[in-house]
Each structure stands twice: as C-alpha cells, then as structure tokens.
PDB file of C-alpha atoms and ligand atoms in Angstrom:
ATOM      1  CA  MET A   1      65.365 197.606 335.446  1.00 69.00           C
ATOM      2  CA  SER A   2      68.136 198.109 338.222  1.00 73.00           C
ATOM      3  CA  LYS A   3      71.373 196.298 338.158  1.00 68.00           C
ATOM      4  CA  ASN A   4      70.481 194.975 341.513  1.00 92.00           C
ATOM      5  CA  LYS A   5      67.103 193.402 340.318  1.00 91.00           C
ATOM      6  CA  LEU A   6      69.036 191.908 337.547  1.00 93.00           C
ATOM      7  CA  ALA A   7      71.402 190.287 339.761  1.00 94.00           C
ATOM      8  CA  LYS A   8      68.847 188.953 341.840  1.00 95.00           C
ATOM      9  CA  PHE A   9      66.981 187.238 339.082  1.00 93.00           C
ATOM     10  CA  ALA A  10      70.236 185.802 338.053  1.00 93.00           C
ATOM     11  CA  ASP A  11      70.618 184.406 341.467  1.00 94.00           C
ATOM     12  CA  LEU A  12      67.190 183.083 341.694  1.00 96.00           C
ATOM     13  CA  ASN A  13      67.847 181.088 338.541  1.00 94.00           C
ATOM     14  CA  THR A  14      70.824 179.252 340.528  1.00 96.00           C
ATOM     15  CA  PHE A  15      68.694 178.428 343.587  1.00 97.00           C
ATOM     16  CA  GLY A  16      67.534 174.993 343.717  1.00 95.00           C
ATOM     17  CA  HIS A  17      64.846 175.744 345.963  1.00 97.00           C
ATOM     18  CA  VAL A  18      63.269 178.435 343.985  1.00 98.00           C
ATOM     19  CA  ILE A  19      60.950 177.520 341.390  1.00 97.00           C
ATOM     20  CA  GLN A  20      60.204 179.782 338.586  1.00 95.00           C
ATOM     21  CA  LEU A  21      57.983 178.307 335.485  1.00 92.00           C
ATOM     22  CA  SER A  22      56.701 180.263 332.494  1.00 93.00           C
ATOM     23  CA  TYR A  23      52.765 180.091 332.327  1.00 94.00           C
ATOM     24  CA  ARG A  24      52.999 178.463 328.741  1.00 96.00           C
ATOM     25  CA  LYS A  25      55.240 175.766 330.134  1.00 96.00           C
ATOM     26  CA  LEU A  26      52.984 175.296 333.162  1.00 96.00           C
ATOM     27  CA  LEU A  27      50.090 174.806 330.963  1.00 95.00           C
ATOM     28  CA  ASP A  28      51.762 172.495 328.505  1.00 96.00           C
ATOM     29  CA  GLU A  29      53.652 170.300 330.626  1.00 96.00           C
ATOM     30  CA  GLY A  30      51.896 170.893 334.212  1.00 97.00           C
ATOM     31  CA  PHE A  31      54.232 171.251 337.304  1.00 97.00           C
ATOM     32  CA  SER A  32      56.340 168.013 338.134  1.00 97.00           C
ATOM     33  CA  PHE A  33      56.106 168.399 342.025  1.00 98.00           C
ATOM     34  CA  LYS A  34      52.462 168.668 342.004  1.00 98.00           C
ATOM     35  CA  GLY A  35      51.204 166.035 344.267  1.00 98.00           C
ATOM     36  CA  ARG A  36      54.912 165.241 345.105  1.00 98.00           C
ATOM     37  CA  TRP A  37      56.166 167.951 347.147  1.00 98.00           C
ATOM     38  CA  ASN A  38      56.954 165.680 349.922  1.00 98.00           C
ATOM     39  CA  SER A  39      58.339 162.677 347.963  1.00 98.00           C
ATOM     40  CA  ASP A  40      60.239 164.830 345.436  1.00 98.00           C
ATOM     41  CA  PHE A  41      60.956 168.360 346.834  1.00 98.00           C
ATOM     42  CA  PHE A  42      61.241 168.051 350.513  1.00 98.00           C
ATOM     43  CA  LYS A  43      62.175 164.205 350.444  1.00 98.00           C
ATOM     44  CA  ASN A  44      60.260 163.749 353.794  1.00 98.00           C
ATOM     45  CA  ASP A  45      56.582 163.232 354.893  1.00 98.00           C
ATOM     46  CA  ARG A  46      56.259 166.505 356.964  1.00 98.00           C
ATOM     47  CA  PRO A  47      53.242 168.720 356.625  1.00 98.00           C
ATOM     48  CA  ILE A  48      53.475 171.488 354.010  1.00 98.00           C
ATOM     49  CA  VAL A  49      52.755 175.306 354.966  1.00 98.00           C
ATOM     50  CA  LEU A  50      52.466 178.110 352.421  1.00 99.00           C
ATOM     51  CA  GLU A  51      52.963 181.755 352.906  1.00 98.00           C
ATOM     52  CA  LEU A  52      51.018 183.629 350.219  1.00 98.00           C
ATOM     53  CA  GLY A  53      52.132 186.782 348.741  1.00 98.00           C
ATOM     54  CA  CYS A  54      55.432 186.313 350.864  1.00 98.00           C
ATOM     55  CA  GLY A  55      57.348 189.292 350.041  1.00 98.00           C
ATOM     56  CA  LYS A  56      60.775 188.920 351.378  1.00 98.00           C
ATOM     57  CA  GLY A  57      59.487 185.998 352.964  1.00 98.00           C
ATOM     58  CA  GLU A  58      59.780 186.485 356.786  1.00 98.00           C
ATOM     59  CA  TYR A  59      57.162 183.907 357.628  1.00 98.00           C
ATOM     60  CA  THR A  60      58.444 181.277 355.240  1.00 98.00           C
ATOM     61  CA  VAL A  61      61.935 181.563 356.622  1.00 98.00           C
ATOM     62  CA  GLY A  62      61.013 182.354 360.351  1.00 98.00           C
ATOM     63  CA  LEU A  63      58.719 179.680 360.596  1.00 98.00           C
ATOM     64  CA  ALA A  64      61.018 177.039 358.888  1.00 98.00           C
ATOM     65  CA  LYS A  65      63.761 178.032 361.736  1.00 98.00           C
ATOM     66  CA  LEU A  66      61.335 177.438 364.193  1.00 98.00           C
ATOM     67  CA  PHE A  67      59.697 174.404 363.008  1.00 98.00           C
ATOM     68  CA  THR A  68      62.054 171.929 361.595  1.00 98.00           C
ATOM     69  CA  ASP A  69      59.333 169.211 361.522  1.00 98.00           C
ATOM     70  CA  LYS A  70      57.316 171.041 358.929  1.00 98.00           C
ATOM     71  CA  ASN A  71      57.887 172.056 355.346  1.00 98.00           C
ATOM     72  CA  PHE A  72      57.253 175.886 354.154  1.00 98.00           C
ATOM     73  CA  VAL A  73      56.888 177.435 350.757  1.00 98.00           C
ATOM     74  CA  GLY A  74      56.750 181.008 350.092  1.00 98.00           C
ATOM     75  CA  ILE A  75      54.793 182.193 347.048  1.00 98.00           C
ATOM     76  CA  ASP A  76      55.047 185.425 345.389  1.00 98.00           C
ATOM     77  CA  ILE A  77      55.050 187.095 342.041  1.00 97.00           C
ATOM     78  CA  LYS A  78      58.100 189.283 342.522  1.00 96.00           C
ATOM     79  CA  GLY A  79      61.318 187.769 342.625  1.00 96.00           C
ATOM     80  CA  SER A  80      63.154 190.809 343.737  1.00 95.00           C
ATOM     81  CA  ARG A  81      61.241 190.293 346.987  1.00 95.00           C
ATOM     82  CA  MET A  82      61.495 186.658 347.102  1.00 97.00           C
ATOM     83  CA  TRP A  83      65.279 186.779 346.728  1.00 97.00           C
ATOM     84  CA  SER A  84      65.751 188.048 350.286  1.00 97.00           C
ATOM     85  CA  GLY A  85      64.151 185.110 351.973  1.00 98.00           C
ATOM     86  CA  ALA A  86      65.497 182.675 349.372  1.00 98.00           C
ATOM     87  CA  LYS A  87      68.967 183.913 350.166  1.00 97.00           C
ATOM     88  CA  GLU A  88      68.601 183.623 353.896  1.00 98.00           C
ATOM     89  CA  ALA A  89      67.126 179.957 353.575  1.00 98.00           C
ATOM     90  CA  LEU A  90      70.246 179.205 351.458  1.00 97.00           C
ATOM     91  CA  SER A  91      72.863 180.924 353.799  1.00 97.00           C
ATOM     92  CA  ASP A  92      71.235 179.153 356.886  1.00 98.00           C
ATOM     93  CA  GLY A  93      71.159 175.795 355.073  1.00 98.00           C
ATOM     94  CA  LEU A  94      67.477 175.519 355.746  1.00 98.00           C
ATOM     95  CA  LEU A  95      66.270 172.257 353.819  1.00 98.00           C
ATOM     96  CA  ASN A  96      62.652 172.510 354.794  1.00 98.00           C
ATOM     97  CA  CYS A  97      61.903 175.889 352.937  1.00 98.00           C
ATOM     98  CA  GLY A  98      61.404 176.627 349.337  1.00 98.00           C
ATOM     99  CA  PHE A  99      59.848 179.280 347.195  1.00 98.00           C
ATOM    100  CA  VAL A 100      57.615 179.312 344.058  1.00 98.00           C
ATOM    101  CA  ARG A 101      57.420 182.425 341.913  1.00 97.00           C
ATOM    102  CA  THR A 102      54.091 182.500 340.539  1.00 97.00           C
ATOM    103  CA  ASN A 103      50.483 184.098 340.493  1.00 97.00           C
ATOM    104  CA  ILE A 104      48.429 183.087 343.544  1.00 98.00           C
ATOM    105  CA  GLU A 105      45.602 182.360 340.849  1.00 97.00           C
ATOM    106  CA  LEU A 106      47.593 179.691 339.840  1.00 97.00           C
ATOM    107  CA  LEU A 107      48.041 177.780 343.164  1.00 98.00           C
ATOM    108  CA  THR A 108      45.892 174.732 342.213  1.00 98.00           C
ATOM    109  CA  HIS A 109      48.205 174.139 339.332  1.00 98.00           C
ATOM    110  CA  PHE A 110      51.207 173.696 341.753  1.00 98.00           C
ATOM    111  CA  PHE A 111      49.585 171.882 344.632  1.00 98.00           C
ATOM    112  CA  ALA A 112      47.245 168.590 344.475  1.00 98.00           C
ATOM    113  CA  PRO A 113      44.260 168.074 346.522  1.00 98.00           C
ATOM    114  CA  GLY A 114      44.884 167.829 350.271  1.00 98.00           C
ATOM    115  CA  GLU A 115      48.667 168.399 349.897  1.00 98.00           C
ATOM    116  CA  VAL A 116      48.762 171.437 352.300  1.00 98.00           C
ATOM    117  CA  ALA A 117      48.260 171.672 355.940  1.00 98.00           C
ATOM    118  CA  GLU A 118      48.161 175.388 356.479  1.00 98.00           C
ATOM    119  CA  ILE A 119      48.300 178.798 354.581  1.00 99.00           C
ATOM    120  CA  TRP A 120      49.602 181.946 355.852  1.00 98.00           C
ATOM    121  CA  ILE A 121      48.479 185.338 354.400  1.00 98.00           C
ATOM    122  CA  THR A 122      50.633 187.966 355.303  1.00 98.00           C
ATOM    123  CA  PHE A 123      49.540 191.596 355.171  1.00 98.00           C
ATOM    124  CA  PRO A 124      47.986 191.245 351.627  1.00 97.00           C
ATOM    125  CA  ASP A 125      46.616 194.468 349.730  1.00 96.00           C
ATOM    126  CA  PRO A 126      42.727 194.782 351.221  1.00 97.00           C
ATOM    127  CA  GLN A 127      41.772 195.290 347.523  1.00 96.00           C
ATOM    128  CA  MET A 128      38.874 197.357 349.229  1.00 96.00           C
ATOM    129  CA  LYS A 129      37.197 197.723 345.642  1.00 95.00           C
ATOM    130  CA  ARG A 130      37.635 194.371 343.950  1.00 96.00           C
ATOM    131  CA  VAL A 131      36.091 191.438 346.255  1.00 97.00           C
ATOM    132  CA  ASN A 132      37.505 188.808 343.708  1.00 97.00           C
ATOM    133  CA  LYS A 133      41.207 190.089 344.140  1.00 97.00           C
ATOM    134  CA  ARG A 134      40.817 189.585 348.047  1.00 98.00           C
ATOM    135  CA  LEU A 135      42.954 187.099 349.324  1.00 98.00           C
ATOM    136  CA  THR A 136      40.060 185.904 351.798  1.00 98.00           C
ATOM    137  CA  SER A 137      37.429 185.993 349.186  1.00 98.00           C
ATOM    138  CA  VAL A 138      35.329 182.973 348.431  1.00 98.00           C
ATOM    139  CA  ARG A 139      37.118 182.980 344.912  1.00 98.00           C
ATOM    140  CA  PHE A 140      40.357 182.406 346.633  1.00 98.00           C
ATOM    141  CA  LEU A 141      38.944 180.173 349.259  1.00 98.00           C
ATOM    142  CA  THR A 142      37.700 177.742 346.672  1.00 98.00           C
ATOM    143  CA  SER A 143      41.331 177.010 345.578  1.00 98.00           C
ATOM    144  CA  TYR A 144      42.697 176.877 349.203  1.00 98.00           C
ATOM    145  CA  CYS A 145      40.015 174.386 350.217  1.00 98.00           C
ATOM    146  CA  GLU A 146      41.082 172.411 347.028  1.00 98.00           C
ATOM    147  CA  ILE A 147      44.883 172.136 348.099  1.00 98.00           C
ATOM    148  CA  LEU A 148      44.169 171.841 351.938  1.00 98.00           C
ATOM    149  CA  ASN A 149      43.944 168.745 353.934  1.00 98.00           C
ATOM    150  CA  ALA A 150      40.997 167.923 356.362  1.00 96.00           C
ATOM    151  CA  ASN A 151      40.984 170.683 358.915  1.00 95.00           C
ATOM    152  CA  GLY A 152      43.725 172.633 357.122  1.00 98.00           C
ATOM    153  CA  LEU A 153      44.066 176.088 358.548  1.00 98.00           C
ATOM    154  CA  ILE A 154      44.368 179.653 357.246  1.00 98.00           C
ATOM    155  CA  HIS A 155      46.221 182.174 359.178  1.00 98.00           C
ATOM    156  CA  LEU A 156      45.567 185.940 358.311  1.00 98.00           C
ATOM    157  CA  LYS A 157      47.796 188.808 359.632  1.00 98.00           C
ATOM    158  CA  THR A 158      46.709 192.297 358.563  1.00 98.00           C
ATOM    159  CA  ASP A 159      46.956 195.921 359.271  1.00 97.00           C
ATOM    160  CA  SER A 160      43.768 196.458 357.363  1.00 97.00           C
ATOM    161  CA  ASP A 161      40.298 197.076 359.436  1.00 97.00           C
ATOM    162  CA  PHE A 162      38.676 196.591 356.114  1.00 97.00           C
ATOM    163  CA  LEU A 163      40.129 193.059 355.426  1.00 98.00           C
ATOM    164  CA  TYR A 164      39.684 192.154 358.920  1.00 98.00           C
ATOM    165  CA  GLN A 165      35.957 193.020 358.978  1.00 98.00           C
ATOM    166  CA  TYR A 166      35.472 191.524 355.627  1.00 98.00           C
ATOM    167  CA  THR A 167      37.107 188.430 356.755  1.00 98.00           C
ATOM    168  CA  LEU A 168      35.227 188.207 359.799  1.00 98.00           C
ATOM    169  CA  ALA A 169      31.917 188.496 357.681  1.00 98.00           C
ATOM    170  CA  THR A 170      33.135 185.728 355.445  1.00 98.00           C
ATOM    171  CA  ILE A 171      34.157 183.655 358.522  1.00 98.00           C
ATOM    172  CA  ALA A 172      30.444 184.255 360.057  1.00 98.00           C
ATOM    173  CA  ILE A 173      28.201 183.531 357.134  1.00 98.00           C
ATOM    174  CA  ASN A 174      30.114 180.287 356.154  1.00 98.00           C
ATOM    175  CA  LYS A 175      30.259 179.067 359.779  1.00 98.00           C
ATOM    176  CA  PHE A 176      34.213 178.680 359.717  1.00 98.00           C
ATOM    177  CA  PRO A 177      35.474 177.392 363.131  1.00 98.00           C
ATOM    178  CA  VAL A 178      37.855 180.073 364.605  1.00 98.00           C
ATOM    179  CA  GLN A 179      40.835 179.250 366.776  1.00 98.00           C
ATOM    180  CA  VAL A 180      42.162 182.637 367.128  1.00 98.00           C
ATOM    181  CA  ASN A 181      40.770 186.125 366.653  1.00 98.00           C
ATOM    182  CA  THR A 182      42.325 189.449 367.935  1.00 98.00           C
ATOM    183  CA  ALA A 183      41.797 192.941 366.597  1.00 98.00           C
ATOM    184  CA  ASP A 184      45.233 193.836 368.423  1.00 98.00           C
ATOM    185  CA  LEU A 185      47.810 191.157 368.322  1.00 98.00           C
ATOM    186  CA  TYR A 186      50.593 192.919 370.372  1.00 98.00           C
ATOM    187  CA  GLY A 187      48.035 194.929 372.501  1.00 97.00           C
ATOM    188  CA  ASP A 188      46.336 191.509 373.527  1.00 97.00           C
ATOM    189  CA  GLY A 189      49.662 190.205 374.407  1.00 97.00           C
ATOM    190  CA  LEU A 190      49.319 187.235 371.987  1.00 96.00           C
ATOM    191  CA  ALA A 191      52.439 187.812 370.090  1.00 96.00           C
ATOM    192  CA  ASP A 192      54.850 184.575 370.705  1.00 97.00           C
ATOM    193  CA  ASP A 193      57.581 183.020 368.705  1.00 97.00           C
ATOM    194  CA  ILE A 194      55.183 182.564 365.704  1.00 98.00           C
ATOM    195  CA  LEU A 195      53.023 185.482 365.862  1.00 97.00           C
ATOM    196  CA  GLY A 196      55.945 187.815 366.826  1.00 97.00           C
ATOM    197  CA  ILE A 197      57.662 187.372 363.325  1.00 98.00           C
ATOM    198  CA  LYS A 198      57.475 190.731 361.906  1.00 98.00           C
ATOM    199  CA  THR A 199      57.297 191.067 357.967  1.00 98.00           C
ATOM    200  CA  TYR A 200      58.651 193.873 355.970  1.00 97.00           C
ATOM    201  CA  TYR A 201      55.140 195.538 355.685  1.00 97.00           C
ATOM    202  CA  GLU A 202      54.232 194.651 359.037  1.00 97.00           C
ATOM    203  CA  GLN A 203      57.000 196.790 360.750  1.00 97.00           C
ATOM    204  CA  GLN A 204      56.167 199.686 358.464  1.00 95.00           C
ATOM    205  CA  TRP A 205      52.437 199.530 359.660  1.00 96.00           C
ATOM    206  CA  LEU A 206      53.874 199.394 363.381  1.00 97.00           C
ATOM    207  CA  ASP A 207      55.792 202.344 362.745  1.00 95.00           C
ATOM    208  CA  ARG A 208      53.067 204.189 361.570  1.00 94.00           C
ATOM    209  CA  GLY A 209      51.106 203.314 364.912  1.00 95.00           C
ATOM    210  CA  LYS A 210      48.499 200.819 363.368  1.00 96.00           C
ATOM    211  CA  THR A 211      47.276 197.678 365.380  1.00 97.00           C
ATOM    212  CA  ILE A 212      48.017 194.280 363.875  1.00 98.00           C
ATOM    213  CA  LYS A 213      44.834 191.935 363.327  1.00 98.00           C
ATOM    214  CA  TYR A 214      45.055 188.145 363.347  1.00 98.00           C
ATOM    215  CA  LEU A 215      42.878 185.243 362.453  1.00 98.00           C
ATOM    216  CA  LYS A 216      43.273 181.603 362.483  1.00 98.00           C
ATOM    217  CA  TYR A 217      40.361 179.595 360.982  1.00 98.00           C
ATOM    218  CA  ILE A 218      39.474 176.463 359.275  1.00 98.00           C
ATOM    219  CA  PRO A 219      37.729 177.012 356.032  1.00 98.00           C
ATOM    220  CA  HIS A 220      35.559 174.398 354.118  1.00 97.00           C
ATOM    221  CA  LEU A 221      33.979 174.283 350.715  1.00 95.00           C
ATOM    222  CA  ASN A 222      30.462 173.744 351.860  1.00 95.00           C
ATOM    223  CA  ASP A 223      28.238 176.016 350.053  1.00 96.00           C
ATOM    224  CA  LEU A 224      30.808 178.766 350.227  1.00 97.00           C
ATOM    225  CA  LYS A 225      29.037 182.138 350.197  1.00 98.00           C
ATOM    226  CA  GLU A 226      30.159 185.983 349.886  1.00 98.00           C
ATOM    227  CA  PRO A 227      29.001 188.127 352.672  1.00 98.00           C
ATOM    228  CA  GLU A 228      26.984 191.051 351.844  1.00 95.00           C
ATOM    229  CA  VAL A 229      27.950 193.999 354.216  1.00 94.00           C
ATOM    230  CA  GLU A 230      29.021 197.230 354.018  1.00 96.00           C
ATOM    231  CA  ILE A 231      32.425 197.740 355.287  1.00 97.00           C
ATOM    232  CA  ALA A 232      34.223 201.123 355.986  1.00 96.00           C
ATOM    233  CA  PHE A 233      36.937 201.779 353.753  1.00 96.00           C
ATOM    234  CA  ASP A 234      40.496 202.311 355.585  1.00 95.00           C
ATOM    235  CA  ASP A 235      41.231 205.884 355.922  1.00 92.00           C
ATOM    236  CA  TYR A 236      44.869 205.498 355.075  1.00 85.00           C
ATOM    237  CA  ARG A 237      46.617 204.420 351.666  1.00 75.00           C
ATOM    238  CA  SER A 238      48.749 201.469 351.982  1.00 70.00           C
ATOM    239  CA  PHE A 239      52.363 201.051 351.198  1.00 68.00           C
ATOM    240  CA  GLY A 240      53.126 200.052 347.717  1.00 60.00           C
ATOM    241  CA  ARG A 241      49.481 199.410 347.207  1.00 50.00           C
ATOM    242  CA  SER A 242      47.341 200.964 344.472  1.00 42.00           C
ATOM    243  CA  SER A 243      47.416 204.536 344.453  1.00 38.00           C
ATOM    244  CA  THR A 244      43.854 204.727 343.052  1.00 34.00           C
ATOM    245  CA  LEU A 245      42.398 203.899 346.304  1.00 34.00           C
ATOM    246  CA  LEU A 246      42.653 206.636 348.841  1.00 33.00           C
ATOM    247  CA  ASP A 247      44.688 209.897 348.919  1.00 29.00           C
ATOM    248  CA  ASN A 248      45.065 210.343 352.463  1.00 30.00           C
ATOM    249  CA  PRO A 249      48.566 209.861 353.562  1.00 26.00           C
TER     250      PRO A 249
HETATM  251  C1  LIG B 301      51.633 194.020 350.717  1.00 57.85           C
HETATM  252  S1  LIG B 301      52.756 193.020 350.161  1.00 57.85           S
HETATM  253  C2  LIG B 301      53.377 192.012 351.435  1.00 57.85           C
HETATM  254  C3  LIG B 301      54.519 191.181 351.452  1.00 57.85           C
HETATM  255  C4  LIG B 301      54.895 190.335 352.736  1.00 57.85           C
HETATM  256  N1  LIG B 301      53.963 189.562 353.032  1.00 57.85           N
HETATM  257  C5  LIG B 301      54.994 191.264 353.871  1.00 57.85           C
HETATM  258  O1  LIG B 301      54.060 191.478 354.798  1.00 57.85           O
HETATM  259  O2  LIG B 301      55.999 192.032 354.046  1.00 57.85           O
HETATM  260  C6  LIG B 301      51.920 191.812 349.221  1.00 57.85           C
HETATM  261  C7  LIG B 301      52.804 190.871 348.421  1.00 57.85           C
HETATM  262  O3  LIG B 301      51.913 189.981 347.745  1.00 57.85           O
HETATM  263  C8  LIG B 301      52.525 189.896 346.462  1.00 57.85           C
HETATM  264  N2  LIG B 301      51.131 189.806 345.478  1.00 57.85           N
HETATM  265  C9  LIG B 301      50.349 190.320 345.382  1.00 57.85           C
HETATM  266  N3  LIG B 301      49.117 189.616 344.827  1.00 57.85           N
HETATM  267  C10 LIG B 301      49.642 188.528 344.131  1.00 57.85           C
HETATM  268  C11 LIG B 301      49.239 187.618 343.341  1.00 57.85           C
HETATM  269  N4  LIG B 301      48.023 187.551 342.953  1.00 57.85           N
HETATM  270  N5  LIG B 301      50.275 186.525 343.171  1.00 57.85           N
HETATM  271  C12 LIG B 301      51.369 186.591 343.730  1.00 57.85           C
HETATM  272  N6  LIG B 301      51.787 187.391 344.617  1.00 57.85           N
HETATM  273  C13 LIG B 301      51.093 188.398 344.803  1.00 57.85           C
HETATM  274  C14 LIG B 301      52.978 191.217 345.997  1.00 57.85           C
HETATM  275  O4  LIG B 301      54.320 190.861 344.970  1.00 57.85           O
HETATM  276  C15 LIG B 301      53.765 191.336 347.326  1.00 57.85           C
HETATM  277  O5  LIG B 301      55.065 191.139 347.640  1.00 57.85           O
END
C-alpha cells in the first residue's frame, strides 16, 4: 500500500465526520446513528441526501455547499478516494456533510426506514454481466425504498448507455414516476448548478466524448419487477471497471 494511502487512512481516522465501522462491530453492536442521523449526527431536522459510490465525493460536497438546508452523506468502500471529499468538507467547515466508508449492500444497517429523502448514484459501474450488482437493480431498489421517505427520489448520472437503458426499462415495468430524463444532459442544456457538478469519472467520460445521461425518479416497493429486456452492451471499457468486460479501449 502506498505511503500516500496510509496517510489518508490515518487522516480519515481522525475525521469526526467520517464513519468507518468493521463489519463485525456493525453486526454485533449495530450502528448508533441509525434512525438518529438528524438528532445525533447533524443535530438538525433537515432532509438527508445520500451519494452512493461517491468516490471523491464531488456531489456530496458540491451539493452541501449549494444546499445548506439539507444534510449530505457520501458512501463508498474506498477510503483513499473518500478522503478528498472528506478533507474538502473539513477545510471548508461544512457541517452538513458526512461520509460513511462501507459497502452499499449494508445501507439498511446504517439508515432507518424513511430516514433518507434523496439518493444520488453517480457514475457507477454498469455491471453489464451481473444484474444483482447494478445499483439500479431491484435488489438495490428494495433497500433504497426501505430507507427512503414517501416520494423519496433517486438521481442517476451515468455515461453508460447500457445502464441508462436498463434503468429506463426498470422504471417502465415498475411504473415509477419520472421527473427528469435526458440522454444528453449537456447537449440538452439541462446542466444547471446542480447537474453541472462534475465528478472525477464524469470528467474523464466527457474528455472521451461520451454523453452524460441523467434520470430523476421516484421508486416504490410495490411488486418490484426486473425487466426482461436485451440491451446492447457498451462498446467501450470503463475506467477502473472490470477488465473482464470488454477489450475495446
Ligand atoms: C466508477 S466509480 C465512480 C466514483 C464517483 N461517483 C465518480 O463519479 O467519480 C464507482 C465508485 O463506487 C464505489 N463502489 C462500487 N461498488 C461499491 C459498493 N458495493 N459499496 C461501496 N462502494 C462501492 C467504488 O469504490 C468507486 O469509488
């Protein structure tokens, strides 16, 4: 492990707004802020917004700066990436911003039913070969719906046409209300202060000439179904994603 990474991990351990908990401790003792994020962590009653797979936390920090009337929590398994956002939040004195280093599969251990108002999913691996690993699949939607409040929102920003088409099919078969749908966020002129925030991965896709897709929708738990559709795989390999997918550069 690089010295730089070790230094970042050491930093993270000292950050009061970063939560890291071993799986064993989580199972044995539970998570003390679950159901108490507002009262015990943020110490206010404002809506809680999550960024899943936050990487360097551009949305978590960017939105926290734009919306001081909401609370933001970035979630990622990789501490060295999360360090960037956590450090910026600390330097900028953002009190409405926290991070949890964990697996997204464990979300319901960290948030109580109805505790969350919105979920951002920013440039996830499309997981073209594994439905249950896709962050917009029924498997994940089930846990999102558990922690989202009534009319809680999902925002998906992606470069992947595969994930965009898959998510549209999931929305259609489950009849989720859609608030925004664009296959070309910047081309359609929809990028405002919120949607114009660019993540690390997003910038790399833009530099490669990829269009950015965005969906904003309201999921529900009613008889959730996986769509049975054939979707063409993306014809490019993703940055930092599985090299077993495709070999085209
Ligand atoms: C392609 S990167 C995107 C990062 C960031 N959102 C961006 O746009 O720059 C995907 C991120 O999701 C995280 N991730 C993937 N699967 C995860 C999981 N099951 N639990 C927690 N984090 C996960 C990875 O560590 C990585 O930082």
